[in-house]
PDB file of C-alpha atoms in Angstrom:
ATOM      1  CA  MET A   1     127.523 175.071 203.500  1.00 46.00           C
ATOM      2  CA  ALA A   2     124.384 173.327 206.386  1.00 60.00           C
ATOM      3  CA  ASP A   3     121.393 174.743 206.500  1.00 65.00           C
ATOM      4  CA  THR A   4     120.411 175.939 210.463  1.00 74.00           C
ATOM      5  CA  ASP A   5     117.295 176.498 211.134  1.00 79.00           C
ATOM      6  CA  ASP A   6     115.802 173.906 212.881  1.00 82.00           C
ATOM      7  CA  SER A   7     112.575 175.455 212.389  1.00 88.00           C
ATOM      8  CA  TYR A   8     109.372 172.921 211.537  1.00 88.00           C
ATOM      9  CA  GLU A   9     108.467 174.385 208.573  1.00 89.00           C
ATOM     10  CA  ALA A  10     112.230 173.555 207.547  1.00 90.00           C
ATOM     11  CA  ASP A  11     111.862 170.331 207.785  1.00 90.00           C
ATOM     12  CA  ARG A  12     108.463 170.554 206.329  1.00 90.00           C
ATOM     13  CA  GLU A  13     110.135 172.029 203.064  1.00 92.00           C
ATOM     14  CA  VAL A  14     112.805 169.608 203.569  1.00 94.00           C
ATOM     15  CA  TRP A  15     110.087 166.598 203.278  1.00 93.00           C
ATOM     16  CA  ARG A  16     108.213 168.527 199.858  1.00 93.00           C
ATOM     17  CA  LYS A  17     112.429 169.180 198.210  1.00 95.00           C
ATOM     18  CA  LEU A  18     112.959 165.200 198.887  1.00 95.00           C
ATOM     19  CA  TYR A  19     108.955 164.471 196.852  1.00 95.00           C
ATOM     20  CA  LYS A  20     110.029 166.528 194.539  1.00 95.00           C
ATOM     21  CA  GLN A  21     112.875 165.202 193.607  1.00 94.00           C
ATOM     22  CA  LEU A  22     112.327 161.702 194.513  1.00 94.00           C
ATOM     23  CA  ILE A  23     108.820 161.283 193.218  1.00 93.00           C
ATOM     24  CA  GLN A  24     107.217 164.081 191.287  1.00 93.00           C
ATOM     25  CA  GLU A  25     111.050 164.443 188.716  1.00 92.00           C
ATOM     26  CA  ASN A  26     112.081 160.891 188.948  1.00 92.00           C
ATOM     27  CA  GLU A  27     111.565 158.653 185.293  1.00 91.00           C
ATOM     28  CA  GLU A  28     113.473 156.018 186.598  1.00 91.00           C
ATOM     29  CA  LEU A  29     110.090 155.824 188.184  1.00 87.00           C
ATOM     30  CA  ASP A  30     108.231 156.478 186.057  1.00 86.00           C
ATOM     31  CA  THR A  31     109.116 154.007 183.492  1.00 87.00           C
ATOM     32  CA  LEU A  32     108.707 151.854 186.220  1.00 87.00           C
ATOM     33  CA  LEU A  33     104.763 152.034 186.896  1.00 83.00           C
ATOM     34  CA  GLU A  34     104.634 153.308 182.999  1.00 83.00           C
ATOM     35  CA  GLU A  35     105.571 149.611 182.371  1.00 86.00           C
ATOM     36  CA  ARG A  36     102.903 147.980 184.651  1.00 84.00           C
ATOM     37  CA  SER A  37     100.384 150.498 183.094  1.00 78.00           C
ATOM     38  CA  LEU A  38      99.873 152.632 180.461  1.00 72.00           C
ATOM     39  CA  TYR A  39      97.718 154.713 182.136  1.00 73.00           C
ATOM     40  CA  TRP A  40      98.992 155.583 185.166  1.00 73.00           C
ATOM     41  CA  ASN A  41     100.455 159.357 184.601  1.00 74.00           C
ATOM     42  CA  ASP A  42      96.330 160.147 184.146  1.00 72.00           C
ATOM     43  CA  ASP A  43      96.350 161.996 187.284  1.00 74.00           C
ATOM     44  CA  LYS A  44      99.639 162.309 188.181  1.00 81.00           C
ATOM     45  CA  GLU A  45      99.736 166.036 187.864  1.00 81.00           C
ATOM     46  CA  VAL A  46      96.591 165.932 190.208  1.00 81.00           C
ATOM     47  CA  VAL A  47      98.338 163.863 192.955  1.00 86.00           C
ATOM     48  CA  ASP A  48     101.399 165.812 192.911  1.00 90.00           C
ATOM     49  CA  THR A  49      99.584 168.776 193.716  1.00 88.00           C
ATOM     50  CA  PHE A  50      97.641 167.247 196.438  1.00 88.00           C
ATOM     51  CA  VAL A  51     100.425 165.648 198.256  1.00 92.00           C
ATOM     52  CA  LEU A  52     102.534 169.014 198.545  1.00 92.00           C
ATOM     53  CA  LYS A  53      99.706 170.711 199.080  1.00 90.00           C
ATOM     54  CA  THR A  54      99.108 168.738 201.723  1.00 90.00           C
ATOM     55  CA  ILE A  55     102.877 168.038 203.247  1.00 91.00           C
ATOM     56  CA  LYS A  56     102.749 172.043 203.262  1.00 89.00           C
ATOM     57  CA  ARG A  57      98.931 172.528 205.298  1.00 89.00           C
ATOM     58  CA  PHE A  58     100.637 170.668 207.825  1.00 89.00           C
ATOM     59  CA  ASP A  59     100.729 171.360 211.434  1.00 89.00           C
ATOM     60  CA  PRO A  60     102.955 171.325 214.065  1.00 90.00           C
ATOM     61  CA  LYS A  61      99.686 170.854 216.269  1.00 92.00           C
ATOM     62  CA  ASN A  62      98.955 167.549 214.450  1.00 90.00           C
ATOM     63  CA  LYS A  63     101.580 165.536 215.269  1.00 85.00           C
ATOM     64  CA  ALA A  64     101.011 162.074 213.369  1.00 85.00           C
ATOM     65  CA  LYS A  65      97.189 163.042 212.956  1.00 90.00           C
ATOM     66  CA  GLN A  66      97.334 165.468 209.723  1.00 87.00           C
ATOM     67  CA  GLU A  67      95.160 166.258 208.208  1.00 86.00           C
ATOM     68  CA  LEU A  68      94.743 165.663 204.238  1.00 85.00           C
ATOM     69  CA  LEU A  69      92.895 167.674 201.090  1.00 83.00           C
ATOM     70  CA  PRO A  70      89.692 167.058 201.557  1.00 85.00           C
ATOM     71  CA  GLU A  71      88.386 165.376 198.663  1.00 85.00           C
ATOM     72  CA  TYR A  72      85.723 167.629 198.075  1.00 89.00           C
ATOM     73  CA  LYS A  73      85.708 171.320 197.763  1.00 90.00           C
ATOM     74  CA  ASP A  74      82.467 170.958 200.173  1.00 95.00           C
ATOM     75  CA  GLU A  75      79.328 169.325 200.987  1.00 96.00           C
ATOM     76  CA  GLU A  76      77.528 170.514 197.819  1.00 96.00           C
ATOM     77  CA  ASP A  77      80.590 169.276 196.233  1.00 96.00           C
ATOM     78  CA  LYS A  78      79.643 166.174 197.470  1.00 96.00           C
ATOM     79  CA  ASP A  79      76.265 165.194 196.391  1.00 97.00           C
ATOM     80  CA  PHE A  80      77.010 166.878 193.190  1.00 97.00           C
ATOM     81  CA  ALA A  81      79.867 163.523 192.784  1.00 96.00           C
ATOM     82  CA  ARG A  82      77.281 160.673 193.740  1.00 97.00           C
ATOM     83  CA  LYS A  83      74.224 161.468 191.669  1.00 98.00           C
ATOM     84  CA  LEU A  84      76.334 161.929 188.698  1.00 97.00           C
ATOM     85  CA  PHE A  85      78.286 158.522 189.492  1.00 97.00           C
ATOM     86  CA  ARG A  86      75.121 157.697 190.821  1.00 98.00           C
ATOM     87  CA  ALA A  87      73.071 158.183 187.600  1.00 97.00           C
ATOM     88  CA  THR A  88      75.488 157.280 185.098  1.00 97.00           C
ATOM     89  CA  ILE A  89      75.705 154.007 186.260  1.00 97.00           C
ATOM     90  CA  LEU A  90      72.105 152.859 186.819  1.00 97.00           C
ATOM     91  CA  ASN A  91      70.660 153.940 183.724  1.00 97.00           C
ATOM     92  CA  ALA A  92      74.928 152.667 181.622  1.00 96.00           C
ATOM     93  CA  ASP A  93      72.315 150.976 179.546  1.00 95.00           C
ATOM     94  CA  THR A  94      69.875 153.148 178.557  1.00 96.00           C
ATOM     95  CA  TYR A  95      72.758 155.343 178.192  1.00 95.00           C
ATOM     96  CA  GLN A  96      74.250 153.496 175.279  1.00 92.00           C
ATOM     97  CA  HIS A  97      71.431 153.087 174.431  1.00 91.00           C
ATOM     98  CA  TYR A  98      70.766 156.613 172.933  1.00 90.00           C
ATOM     99  CA  MET A  99      74.544 156.479 171.956  1.00 89.00           C
ATOM    100  CA  SER A 100      73.902 153.386 170.027  1.00 87.00           C
ATOM    101  CA  GLU A 101      70.301 154.397 168.010  1.00 86.00           C
ATOM    102  CA  THR A 102      72.825 158.894 167.012  1.00 85.00           C
ATOM    103  CA  SER A 103      75.852 157.778 166.219  1.00 77.00           C
ATOM    104  CA  ARG A 104      75.846 157.481 162.531  1.00 76.00           C
ATOM    105  CA  ASN A 105      78.465 157.207 160.384  1.00 78.00           C
ATOM    106  CA  TRP A 106      79.643 154.460 164.134  1.00 76.00           C
ATOM    107  CA  ASP A 107      79.770 151.676 164.583  1.00 81.00           C
ATOM    108  CA  PHE A 108      78.481 152.139 168.407  1.00 79.00           C
ATOM    109  CA  SER A 109      80.510 148.759 169.853  1.00 81.00           C
ATOM    110  CA  ARG A 110      83.785 149.566 168.278  1.00 81.00           C
ATOM    111  CA  LEU A 111      84.592 152.641 170.030  1.00 80.00           C
ATOM    112  CA  ALA A 112      87.494 152.593 173.041  1.00 80.00           C
ATOM    113  CA  TYR A 113      86.152 151.586 176.249  1.00 83.00           C
ATOM    114  CA  MET A 114      86.767 155.152 177.967  1.00 82.00           C
ATOM    115  CA  ASP A 115      84.816 156.798 174.820  1.00 84.00           C
ATOM    116  CA  VAL A 116      81.184 155.701 175.912  1.00 88.00           C
ATOM    117  CA  VAL A 117      82.105 156.127 179.732  1.00 91.00           C
ATOM    118  CA  ILE A 118      82.685 159.512 179.358  1.00 91.00           C
ATOM    119  CA  MET A 119      79.707 160.257 176.858  1.00 91.00           C
ATOM    120  CA  GLN A 120      77.906 157.760 179.960  1.00 95.00           C
ATOM    121  CA  ILE A 121      78.611 160.200 182.567  1.00 96.00           C
ATOM    122  CA  ALA A 122      77.684 163.460 179.949  1.00 96.00           C
ATOM    123  CA  ILE A 123      74.287 162.292 179.090  1.00 96.00           C
ATOM    124  CA  ALA A 124      73.970 161.217 183.107  1.00 97.00           C
ATOM    125  CA  GLU A 125      74.187 165.339 183.490  1.00 97.00           C
ATOM    126  CA  MET A 126      72.735 166.435 181.609  1.00 96.00           C
ATOM    127  CA  MET A 127      69.979 164.251 182.242  1.00 96.00           C
ATOM    128  CA  THR A 128      69.929 164.318 185.714  1.00 97.00           C
ATOM    129  CA  PHE A 129      70.618 168.578 186.233  1.00 97.00           C
ATOM    130  CA  PRO A 130      68.990 170.323 183.851  1.00 95.00           C
ATOM    131  CA  ASN A 131      69.948 173.398 185.756  1.00 96.00           C
ATOM    132  CA  ILE A 132      73.292 173.589 184.490  1.00 96.00           C
ATOM    133  CA  PRO A 133      73.430 174.433 180.528  1.00 96.00           C
ATOM    134  CA  ILE A 134      73.822 172.073 178.027  1.00 94.00           C
ATOM    135  CA  SER A 135      76.544 173.241 175.979  1.00 94.00           C
ATOM    136  CA  VAL A 136      78.639 173.902 179.779  1.00 95.00           C
ATOM    137  CA  THR A 137      78.506 170.117 180.096  1.00 95.00           C
ATOM    138  CA  ILE A 138      79.782 169.373 176.141  1.00 93.00           C
ATOM    139  CA  ASN A 139      82.593 172.175 176.588  1.00 92.00           C
ATOM    140  CA  GLU A 140      83.040 170.126 180.116  1.00 93.00           C
ATOM    141  CA  TYR A 141      83.318 166.919 178.915  1.00 90.00           C
ATOM    142  CA  VAL A 142      85.098 167.488 174.664  1.00 87.00           C
ATOM    143  CA  ASP A 143      87.882 168.681 177.065  1.00 86.00           C
ATOM    144  CA  LEU A 144      87.503 165.599 179.013  1.00 85.00           C
ATOM    145  CA  ALA A 145      88.048 163.259 175.789  1.00 82.00           C
ATOM    146  CA  LYS A 146      90.573 164.833 174.300  1.00 79.00           C
ATOM    147  CA  LEU A 147      92.442 164.481 177.457  1.00 75.00           C
ATOM    148  CA  TYR A 148      91.704 160.955 177.608  1.00 72.00           C
ATOM    149  CA  THR A 149      89.894 158.910 174.490  1.00 68.00           C
ATOM    150  CA  ARG A 150      89.951 159.211 170.877  1.00 55.00           C
ATOM    151  CA  ILE A 151      89.324 163.003 169.973  1.00 49.00           C
ATOM    152  CA  ARG A 152      85.674 161.652 167.433  1.00 51.00           C
ATOM    153  CA  ALA A 153      84.677 160.703 171.314  1.00 48.00           C
ATOM    154  CA  ALA A 154      83.629 164.403 172.215  1.00 50.00           C
ATOM    155  CA  VAL A 155      81.717 164.514 168.330  1.00 54.00           C
ATOM    156  CA  ILE A 156      79.771 161.631 169.127  1.00 52.00           C
ATOM    157  CA  SER A 157      78.532 162.886 172.632  1.00 53.00           C
ATOM    158  CA  THR A 158      77.647 165.836 170.358  1.00 56.00           C
ATOM    159  CA  GLU A 159      75.505 164.697 168.053  1.00 58.00           C
ATOM    160  CA  CYS A 160      74.440 162.379 170.537  1.00 57.00           C
ATOM    161  CA  SER A 161      72.912 165.631 173.077  1.00 57.00           C
ATOM    162  CA  THR A 162      70.890 166.570 170.105  1.00 59.00           C
ATOM    163  CA  ARG A 163      68.814 163.456 169.694  1.00 58.00           C
ATOM    164  CA  LEU A 164      67.198 163.246 173.810  1.00 57.00           C
ATOM    165  CA  PRO A 165      64.739 162.499 174.645  1.00 57.00           C
ATOM    166  CA  GLY A 166      63.944 165.468 176.953  1.00 55.00           C
ATOM    167  CA  ILE A 167      66.843 167.414 176.281  1.00 54.00           C
TER     168      ILE A 167
END
């Protein structure tokens, strides 16, 4: 039976359902994307949530100029992300040196690139934001390592954090 609801809310819900059926739950699309890159789906759940929440927030008053969800929750969050990114990039060589020197029983050159990147970001956070307890930083990056890398990166990150200068 056809729905006779001709409201903006009903239209918005149709778009949400279309997205879910045609993109979010589309195995053929998933397969096609996976053939192009094994890593495409790392953030798929986040992107799907972002898109669906954005559609849900559409306001009829804004017509074609709908706002996306904000990239950062607030200015402090944006400032943190930028400082962390900058510290990671500018000090990458130094952080890699720390990791190389402190990775006992591991040949640093054999670490996966993603392992190294995550450890660099963890070290940058420890060095740049001393107000964040080291245990909190380690826990966050161990969780990231579990999602994106080989688990041994978490072990090396923990070893490295106990031997960094000034920590």
